[in-house]
Amino acid sequence: MTFILPIEHFGEEDRAQVGGKAFALASLWKAGFTVPKALCITTDVYDRYVSSTGLRERILMEIHRKAFTDMRWEEMWDASLRIRNMFVSTPLPKPLKDTLGDIIDASFKKYPVAVRSSAPGEDSDRASFAGLHESYVNVRGPSVILEHVLKVWSSLWSDAALLYRKELGLDPEKSTMAVVIQEMVFGDRSGVAFCRSPMDPSQAVIESVYGLNQGLVDGAVEPDRWVLDRISGKILSHTNPRRDLWVAPAQDGAVLEDLPTKKAPHPPLNDEEVEEVYRTAMALEKHFGSPQDVEWTFRDGRLYLLQSRPITTGTGAETRDDRSWYLSLSRSFKNLKALRQKIEEDLIPAILREASDLESITLETLPSEELCHEIERRSLIHKKWVEIYWSEFIPFAHGARLFGQVYNDAVHPSDPYEFMSLLMATEMESLKRNRLLEDLARDIRENSELRQVLEAGDPADADSSFLKRLDDFVSNYGQVICQSPSLTACRVSVCGILLRMAAVRTTSVARKDISALTEKFLSYFEGKKRGEATEMLDLARASYRLRDDDNIYLGRIESELDRAIALAETLLIADSAMEKDQRPYEELIARVKQKVYVPHSAVQATTEDENFLVRPRQLTGQPAGPGLGEGPARVVLKVSDLTEFQSGEILVCDAVDPAMTFVVPLCGGIVERRGGMLIHGAIIARAYGLPCVTGVPDVTTLIKTGDRITVDGYLGIVIVGLGETP
Amino acid sequence: MNDKDNLNRELTHLLNSQRLAALATHHSGQPYASLVSFAATPDLRQLLFATTRSTRKYANLSSDPRAAMLLDNRSNEETDIHSAIAVTATGTVWELSNYERTKALSLYLAKHPYLEEFVNAPSCALFKLTIRTYYLVTRFQNVVEIHMPL
């Protein structure tokens, strides 16, 4: 068994053990190219680590929790987060750590290194994993280097890598990874070269930035770009970017900084240097026998090659596009900051304005033709916001995800979701709304006269101060809850809920001492890094808050469309005596309704027939809120099902939508078909400290209202029945 | 996995591919487990097994015919935890005789031809476990009950 090999000792027989990247570097070294000194930790070490620590099976249990096809990518991301935490919190066995540590120490002492993935088969001309597995730069000292090796290994199980491998038909159970430890070359200019442009096969492309390559590779720094003729090497064009940032080495790792002003006016490479990179890249193509994608850096005028891999041919453009989609699953901090600004400064004010405008229109007085136009208009507005929801709001959820990773890497908590308590520091709209509801319910609980008035059915008879608060609530949040255009009807619906809440002591949102937790987290960072960590936490909080608020905002637009449709339907019923061609709304309503976004539950086949009866006993989902809850199930498929909701019931639904969360204080637990830690239901459940399991396939058909169920939010399972054996 | 055709296929495959099962009986409330060679009827309603009349399980079943049988496809590897499938069958056991025994015997011996001498010995009894419920466990924690018609 070979644990660690210097690249100059590789033979052809080592290829499978050292992975594509390390093997290519060794090949370059042998051919006399300038490459930094490097060692490779072979796949044997990975295999021994995951076997001897029991991690291999823990990982497989995690990814086999559900059928792959039943998993949403958000669930993959949760599974990846848990797996990553397993690696970070499972140390290398001591003998292995000592052996590797001694060799690393002898080779690099305290000098900084880059730690890079090198998975077998990762860079072939069929598939490119470029960017899917992690690399770290400027890492010092054997024990810190080995900690980073664990992180590189864990990236074998990132959601992006899992999805991509699945798509290529590679078996995740067989995947393994070698790691290259490479002397750090602090280049003053760095970049990539493509021997053959993905856009035009007659051209080559060179991109370059000041400082380290990280900025270019993760998209944080916009590069200078030269397009060259592939045969002659003649420069055909040069694109000047804004050139305002660079990635510079920090005490450990690297930081994104403003580019020194004296560098900004000049491209990082002059024409001779562009030519040198081009010539070297073409020599690599000749050496490997296929066009290459090369990472390089200049230090003190000398060109170093950091890695070289074949350009993916595959099925052409498609393959590249898919990988870039998977890559887009992780977003850079800079990118998220820009997205936050856009969302907070433009999109949210715009959606609120649009919702208020729609709410202020009196539809009842519109002539029928205008009502038709209004429905069309509302349908388009709604469609526009659904698109923005998917393209802008949802990706912003990565802010919370990015923070989770930073938190887990720094703190090494035993609960991989510990970071979420820090995110809940800010008030979400639905919690604000529920607190108002709880206040009103408390008044009813404490005032029997008021309760009797409300029980009699007409809230208008209540005392004026209560009525004013009720009406304020109805005008702010009522549309989402009762979905009726009439104030009176809304008052009655809200009072129905309030009376039920008043009858029991409901769960309130736990308020935690966030400042101590925040300080604990920040104490892991010093100097500039502390500033970055603070900023990242702030971004994550904004991202987390939006995961809930966006649903409420979109819900307001949606209920305005519904209001217009409901009115048209009423008129349609009134006009039923008319001739078909004189009924203006019928076709319109049918058409518009089809487009309305409602999270429908999938239609499932019944599980009963004359032969035998299938009953779920224990269903597996994802743990989304720790705790154990037991009670009768209430299956909620539409908002009107909520009117029956009784205190202590377990809410079972397709996806908790904002219109449902007001019953949460009455719940004993939450079970959702849709999965993911950062979905609305999971967030609300955690805020209330309720047990929650998400991502349970077919749950709304497998469980019936009234079934006794147990929600195990620690393990992510739902148990049906009390265990009686027939 | 909760879809019925898949369940049926999975269960049929498991029952046909496995040879041995753990049979659970009891004596005055004391549980007792033993390994038996079994065969399933094509409708999956019965599991057949044989034992001699002097065994503890025979005595246990004579006083209480209720029993459970556990069978699975484990390979004694770590990966069994996520990949093995296990099924617990509960029901009632009856000794077979006459025509029913003859029919069941050919099914049983088709699966276990090496047991011919054993089963045909006068001291050996052939039993059927009539299944009330199967409990199928997959992916470590996913459990589905399959209730057979009475």
mmCIF file with all atom_site columns, C-alpha atoms in Angstrom, chain A residues 206 226 228 235 269-279 298:
data_model
loop_
_atom_site.group_PDB
_atom_site.id
_atom_site.type_symbol
_atom_site.label_atom_id
_atom_site.label_alt_id
_atom_site.label_comp_id
_atom_site.label_asym_id
_atom_site.label_entity_id
_atom_site.label_seq_id
_atom_site.pdbx_PDB_ins_code
_atom_site.Cartn_x
_atom_site.Cartn_y
_atom_site.Cartn_z
_atom_site.occupancy
_atom_site.B_iso_or_equiv
_atom_site.pdbx_formal_charge
_atom_site.auth_seq_id
_atom_site.auth_comp_id
_atom_site.auth_asym_id
_atom_site.auth_atom_id
_atom_site.pdbx_PDB_model_num
ATOM 1  C CA . ILE A 1 206 ? -5.867 33.060 -22.796 1.00 0.00 ? 206 ILE A CA 1
ATOM 2  C CA . TRP A 1 226 ? -7.002 37.326 -25.485 1.00 0.00 ? 226 TRP A CA 1
ATOM 3  C CA . LEU A 1 228 ? -5.572 33.980 -30.698 1.00 0.00 ? 228 LEU A CA 1
ATOM 4  C CA . ILE A 1 235 ? -3.563 37.852 -31.292 1.00 0.00 ? 235 ILE A CA 1
ATOM 5  C CA . LEU A 1 269 ? 0.392  40.307 -19.559 1.00 0.00 ? 269 LEU A CA 1
ATOM 6  C CA . ASN A 1 270 ? 2.249  42.068 -22.392 1.00 0.00 ? 270 ASN A CA 1
ATOM 7  C CA . ASP A 1 271 ? 2.124  40.651 -25.912 1.00 0.00 ? 271 ASP A CA 1
ATOM 8  C CA . GLU A 1 272 ? 5.360  38.675 -25.470 1.00 0.00 ? 272 GLU A CA 1
ATOM 9  C CA . GLU A 1 273 ? 4.020  37.026 -22.331 1.00 0.00 ? 273 GLU A CA 1
ATOM 10 C CA . VAL A 1 274 ? 0.744  36.186 -24.057 1.00 0.00 ? 274 VAL A CA 1
ATOM 11 C CA . GLU A 1 275 ? 2.817  34.525 -26.741 1.00 0.00 ? 275 GLU A CA 1
ATOM 12 C CA . GLU A 1 276 ? 4.856  32.602 -24.181 1.00 0.00 ? 276 GLU A CA 1
ATOM 13 C CA . VAL A 1 277 ? 1.704  31.250 -22.550 1.00 0.00 ? 277 VAL A CA 1
ATOM 14 C CA . TYR A 1 278 ? 0.301  30.356 -25.970 1.00 0.00 ? 278 TYR A CA 1
ATOM 15 C CA . ARG A 1 279 ? 3.479  28.533 -27.045 1.00 0.00 ? 279 ARG A CA 1
ATOM 16 C CA . PHE A 1 298 ? 4.115  34.001 -13.582 1.00 0.00 ? 298 PHE A CA 1
#
